[in-house]
Each structure stands twice: as structure tokens, then as C-alpha cells.
Amino acid sequence: MQKILVVVDMQKDFVDGALGTKEAQAIVDNVVKKIEDFDGSIYVTYDTHFEDYLETDEGKNLPVVHCVRDTDGWKLNEKVQAALDKKSYTEVEKITFGSIDLPFVLAEENEMDDAEIEVIGLCTDICVVSNALILKANYPDINISVDSSCCAGVTPEKHEAALETMRSCQIIVK
């Protein structure tokens, strides 16, 4: 069985930067351990915006500049990066909450008929749920799971609501 880990947006701006939270900071060590212990293919998404972020639809709805490509806040959290540096992984940039490219990137490098995917990262209620649902829509017959101890939402309540949404869509919540 091909095991795939998708690490969603563990970037500085989401951990302790422009949109950071104490809940996000609290999961870093869990994410690091998950990466260190994982035996399989690892994919890392990067929320990626540009200088015109505030002029985009997202920027108008969330007017906090974050994850501008090649800035310090766009980079991965240092502990997460250190764990990934010991592994082989594939980076996937995305310009919105969910990556429509991710399922195709996975299919190019893996035998998806015999795969299982685990999703972890930030934020549970925005990018994690979006990517998990896109993956489930593309691969309805494989097990897709989310490790809740390696995810944090914008608030604890939104984290729980997103986990419930994923359960409703037959994503396994650990």
C-alpha cells in the first residue's frame, strides 16, 4: 500500500506570524513527529500570494497580508522544515484554499489504486478541509484521513466544526 502524507500550509504566517494562533503553535511538535515517523511519500502545500493580495477576492474578505511568495512568512515553520529536510518531499504551491493540482501531482508520482492519504496542517477549517475534500472528490474509493492532533483551526470551535464536516464526507478523523 502506498502511504501519502499531505502537510498543509505549515508556514510561519499561519503558525506565529500574521495569522498565527496559540493553537497552531501547539501542534508544531505533533507535526514534526508525524513527519519524522512517516514512511511514505510526503507532499507539502504552500499558501502562496503575491504583492497584490489585498486586491484579490480573498484579500478583500481577509484583509491580512500573509504568505506572500518568497517572504519570511511564506516559508515553513523552522521545526517543520528541519524535519522535512531529513526526508524526501514534493512542494505544491497553491493560490487558494484547496489545490486543484494536488490530486494530479499525487497521481503522477504514486499508484493511487493502492494508496491511502493522511492530511495534516493549518488551518483545519479553511485549507485542510478544502484539500481533504478535493482529494476525496478525486479519489472516492481510497482512505483519506486527517490527524486532528496535527491540525488547528482559526478557533477551536471552527477546528471541531471542520472535523465534523470531514467526517460527514467519509474522511476518517483520527
mmCIF file of C-alpha atoms in Angstrom:
data_model
loop_
_atom_site.group_PDB
_atom_site.id
_atom_site.type_symbol
_atom_site.label_atom_id
_atom_site.label_comp_id
_atom_site.label_asym_id
_atom_site.label_seq_id
_atom_site.Cartn_x
_atom_site.Cartn_y
_atom_site.Cartn_z
ATOM 1 C CA MET A 1 0.000 0.000 0.000
ATOM 2 C CA GLN A 2 1.278 3.465 -0.967
ATOM 3 C CA LYS A 3 1.149 5.825 2.018
ATOM 4 C CA ILE A 4 0.907 9.540 1.334
ATOM 5 C CA LEU A 5 1.184 12.396 3.827
ATOM 6 C CA VAL A 6 -0.045 15.854 2.837
ATOM 7 C CA VAL A 7 1.303 18.620 5.086
ATOM 8 C CA VAL A 8 -0.901 21.664 4.533
ATOM 9 C CA ASP A 9 0.438 25.204 4.925
ATOM 10 C CA MET A 10 2.677 24.815 7.975
ATOM 11 C CA GLN A 11 4.060 28.238 7.131
ATOM 12 C CA LYS A 12 5.369 30.838 9.527
ATOM 13 C CA ASP A 13 2.499 33.252 8.867
ATOM 14 C CA PHE A 14 -0.018 30.602 9.997
ATOM 15 C CA VAL A 15 1.975 29.380 12.997
ATOM 16 C CA ASP A 16 3.257 32.530 14.695
ATOM 17 C CA GLY A 17 3.116 35.243 12.043
ATOM 18 C CA ALA A 18 0.377 37.417 10.579
ATOM 19 C CA LEU A 19 -2.382 34.812 11.134
ATOM 20 C CA GLY A 20 -0.721 32.693 13.820
ATOM 21 C CA THR A 21 -2.548 31.315 16.844
ATOM 22 C CA LYS A 22 -1.570 29.588 20.064
ATOM 23 C CA GLU A 23 -3.414 26.500 18.771
ATOM 24 C CA ALA A 24 -1.261 26.475 15.633
ATOM 25 C CA GLN A 25 1.887 26.820 17.709
ATOM 26 C CA ALA A 26 0.715 23.954 19.925
ATOM 27 C CA ILE A 27 0.578 21.419 17.057
ATOM 28 C CA VAL A 28 4.081 22.035 15.663
ATOM 29 C CA ASP A 29 5.742 19.290 17.709
ATOM 30 C CA ASN A 30 2.996 16.808 16.726
ATOM 31 C CA VAL A 31 3.501 17.679 13.056
ATOM 32 C CA VAL A 32 7.270 17.282 13.382
ATOM 33 C CA LYS A 33 6.859 13.843 14.990
ATOM 34 C CA LYS A 34 4.374 12.777 12.312
ATOM 35 C CA ILE A 35 6.818 13.771 9.575
ATOM 36 C CA GLU A 36 9.777 12.103 11.306
ATOM 37 C CA ASP A 37 7.861 8.842 11.831
ATOM 38 C CA PHE A 38 6.170 8.760 8.416
ATOM 39 C CA ASP A 39 7.239 6.099 5.948
ATOM 40 C CA GLY A 40 5.866 7.039 2.550
ATOM 41 C CA SER A 41 5.548 9.936 0.122
ATOM 42 C CA ILE A 42 5.285 13.429 1.594
ATOM 43 C CA TYR A 43 3.716 16.450 -0.105
ATOM 44 C CA VAL A 44 3.839 19.951 1.348
ATOM 45 C CA THR A 45 1.457 22.702 0.291
ATOM 46 C CA TYR A 46 2.337 26.378 0.415
ATOM 47 C CA ASP A 47 -0.373 29.003 0.591
ATOM 48 C CA THR A 48 1.017 31.427 -1.966
ATOM 49 C CA HIS A 49 0.013 35.029 -2.507
ATOM 50 C CA PHE A 50 1.588 37.977 -4.263
ATOM 51 C CA GLU A 51 2.039 41.709 -3.716
ATOM 52 C CA ASP A 52 -1.494 42.387 -4.991
ATOM 53 C CA TYR A 53 -3.080 40.159 -2.318
ATOM 54 C CA LEU A 54 -5.310 42.898 -0.878
ATOM 55 C CA GLU A 55 -6.787 43.466 -4.348
ATOM 56 C CA THR A 56 -7.850 39.807 -4.723
ATOM 57 C CA ASP A 57 -11.226 38.450 -3.658
ATOM 58 C CA GLU A 58 -9.590 36.630 -0.759
ATOM 59 C CA GLY A 59 -7.726 39.769 0.264
ATOM 60 C CA LYS A 60 -10.948 41.766 0.287
ATOM 61 C CA ASN A 61 -12.563 39.168 2.558
ATOM 62 C CA LEU A 62 -9.500 38.557 4.727
ATOM 63 C CA PRO A 63 -7.551 41.842 4.646
ATOM 64 C CA VAL A 64 -4.446 40.492 6.379
ATOM 65 C CA VAL A 65 -1.424 40.218 4.104
ATOM 66 C CA HIS A 66 0.102 36.764 4.573
ATOM 67 C CA CYS A 67 2.162 34.126 2.784
ATOM 68 C CA VAL A 68 3.439 36.441 0.080
ATOM 69 C CA ARG A 69 5.738 34.329 -2.057
ATOM 70 C CA ASP A 70 9.408 34.437 -1.054
ATOM 71 C CA THR A 71 8.807 36.410 2.169
ATOM 72 C CA ASP A 72 9.788 35.049 5.569
ATOM 73 C CA GLY A 73 6.133 34.399 6.466
ATOM 74 C CA TRP A 74 5.713 32.253 3.329
ATOM 75 C CA LYS A 75 8.461 29.880 4.489
ATOM 76 C CA LEU A 76 7.733 26.808 6.564
ATOM 77 C CA ASN A 77 7.979 26.867 10.323
ATOM 78 C CA GLU A 78 11.623 26.168 11.217
ATOM 79 C CA LYS A 79 10.942 22.953 13.157
ATOM 80 C CA VAL A 80 8.750 21.585 10.375
ATOM 81 C CA GLN A 81 11.365 22.497 7.774
ATOM 82 C CA ALA A 82 14.083 20.775 9.815
ATOM 83 C CA ALA A 83 12.011 17.566 9.958
ATOM 84 C CA LEU A 84 11.305 17.719 6.227
ATOM 85 C CA ASP A 85 14.998 18.302 5.456
ATOM 86 C CA LYS A 86 15.621 14.739 6.658
ATOM 87 C CA LYS A 87 13.064 13.361 4.177
ATOM 88 C CA SER A 88 12.256 13.484 0.510
ATOM 89 C CA TYR A 89 9.169 15.579 -0.234
ATOM 90 C CA THR A 90 7.363 17.398 -3.004
ATOM 91 C CA GLU A 91 6.297 21.035 -2.734
ATOM 92 C CA VAL A 92 2.943 22.166 -4.102
ATOM 93 C CA GLU A 93 2.175 25.877 -4.265
ATOM 94 C CA LYS A 94 -1.482 26.880 -4.223
ATOM 95 C CA ILE A 95 -3.059 30.281 -4.690
ATOM 96 C CA THR A 96 -6.288 29.470 -2.911
ATOM 97 C CA PHE A 97 -7.557 27.331 -0.048
ATOM 98 C CA GLY A 98 -7.563 23.994 -1.841
ATOM 99 C CA SER A 99 -5.143 22.878 -4.525
ATOM 100 C CA ILE A 100 -6.836 21.623 -7.664
ATOM 101 C CA ASP A 101 -3.372 20.500 -8.818
ATOM 102 C CA LEU A 102 -2.636 18.314 -5.781
ATOM 103 C CA PRO A 103 -4.621 15.227 -6.902
ATOM 104 C CA PHE A 104 -2.798 15.268 -10.252
ATOM 105 C CA VAL A 105 0.609 15.707 -8.625
ATOM 106 C CA LEU A 106 -0.137 12.702 -6.405
ATOM 107 C CA ALA A 107 -1.252 10.626 -9.399
ATOM 108 C CA GLU A 108 1.927 11.433 -11.335
ATOM 109 C CA GLU A 109 4.124 10.017 -8.585
ATOM 110 C CA ASN A 110 2.018 7.298 -6.917
ATOM 111 C CA GLU A 111 -0.108 4.261 -7.667
ATOM 112 C CA MET A 112 -3.397 5.750 -6.451
ATOM 113 C CA ASP A 113 -5.384 2.494 -6.769
ATOM 114 C CA ASP A 114 -3.450 1.169 -3.801
ATOM 115 C CA ALA A 115 -2.952 4.310 -1.722
ATOM 116 C CA GLU A 116 -4.066 5.953 1.455
ATOM 117 C CA ILE A 117 -3.709 9.646 2.182
ATOM 118 C CA GLU A 118 -3.304 11.397 5.521
ATOM 119 C CA VAL A 119 -3.752 15.167 5.738
ATOM 120 C CA ILE A 120 -2.354 17.389 8.497
ATOM 121 C CA GLY A 121 -1.680 21.098 8.940
ATOM 122 C CA LEU A 122 -3.305 24.522 9.006
ATOM 123 C CA CYS A 123 -5.989 25.745 9.142
ATOM 124 C CA THR A 124 -8.408 22.885 9.742
ATOM 125 C CA ASP A 125 -11.459 24.939 8.813
ATOM 126 C CA ILE A 126 -10.045 26.504 5.666
ATOM 127 C CA CYS A 127 -7.167 24.844 3.824
ATOM 128 C CA VAL A 128 -7.121 21.412 5.479
ATOM 129 C CA VAL A 129 -10.821 20.781 4.889
ATOM 130 C CA SER A 130 -10.609 22.194 1.343
ATOM 131 C CA ASN A 131 -7.711 19.930 0.369
ATOM 132 C CA ALA A 132 -9.175 16.877 2.083
ATOM 133 C CA LEU A 133 -12.482 17.327 0.232
ATOM 134 C CA ILE A 134 -10.742 17.877 -3.123
ATOM 135 C CA LEU A 135 -8.738 14.698 -2.565
ATOM 136 C CA LYS A 136 -11.859 12.750 -1.563
ATOM 137 C CA ALA A 137 -13.715 14.023 -4.654
ATOM 138 C CA ASN A 138 -10.850 12.851 -6.868
ATOM 139 C CA TYR A 139 -10.237 9.583 -5.037
ATOM 140 C CA PRO A 140 -13.601 8.489 -3.588
ATOM 141 C CA ASP A 141 -12.548 4.874 -3.112
ATOM 142 C CA ILE A 142 -9.372 5.335 -1.099
ATOM 143 C CA ASN A 143 -8.987 6.009 2.601
ATOM 144 C CA ILE A 144 -8.345 9.653 3.329
ATOM 145 C CA SER A 145 -7.737 10.612 6.933
ATOM 146 C CA VAL A 146 -6.984 13.696 8.976
ATOM 147 C CA ASP A 147 -4.981 13.565 12.204
ATOM 148 C CA SER A 148 -6.778 16.104 14.396
ATOM 149 C CA SER A 149 -3.799 16.357 16.764
ATOM 150 C CA CYS A 150 -1.744 17.681 13.858
ATOM 151 C CA CYS A 151 -4.276 20.314 12.808
ATOM 152 C CA ALA A 152 -5.525 23.604 14.241
ATOM 153 C CA GLY A 153 -8.331 25.842 13.131
ATOM 154 C CA VAL A 154 -8.802 29.575 13.241
ATOM 155 C CA THR A 155 -10.566 28.878 16.554
ATOM 156 C CA PRO A 156 -11.046 25.618 18.494
ATOM 157 C CA GLU A 157 -14.757 25.726 17.616
ATOM 158 C CA LYS A 158 -14.063 26.061 13.890
ATOM 159 C CA HIS A 159 -11.500 23.244 14.134
ATOM 160 C CA GLU A 160 -14.174 20.937 15.589
ATOM 161 C CA ALA A 161 -16.769 22.041 13.021
ATOM 162 C CA ALA A 162 -14.369 21.278 10.151
ATOM 163 C CA LEU A 163 -13.577 17.855 11.602
ATOM 164 C CA GLU A 164 -17.305 17.116 11.732
ATOM 165 C CA THR A 165 -17.715 18.255 8.125
ATOM 166 C CA MET A 166 -14.926 15.914 7.053
ATOM 167 C CA ARG A 167 -16.452 13.012 8.995
ATOM 168 C CA SER A 168 -19.731 13.679 7.173
ATOM 169 C CA CYS A 169 -17.866 13.378 3.865
ATOM 170 C CA GLN A 170 -16.350 9.998 4.813
ATOM 171 C CA ILE A 171 -12.921 11.302 5.678
ATOM 172 C CA ILE A 172 -11.507 9.423 8.662
ATOM 173 C CA VAL A 173 -10.745 11.733 11.582
ATOM 174 C CA LYS A 174 -8.127 10.417 13.981
#
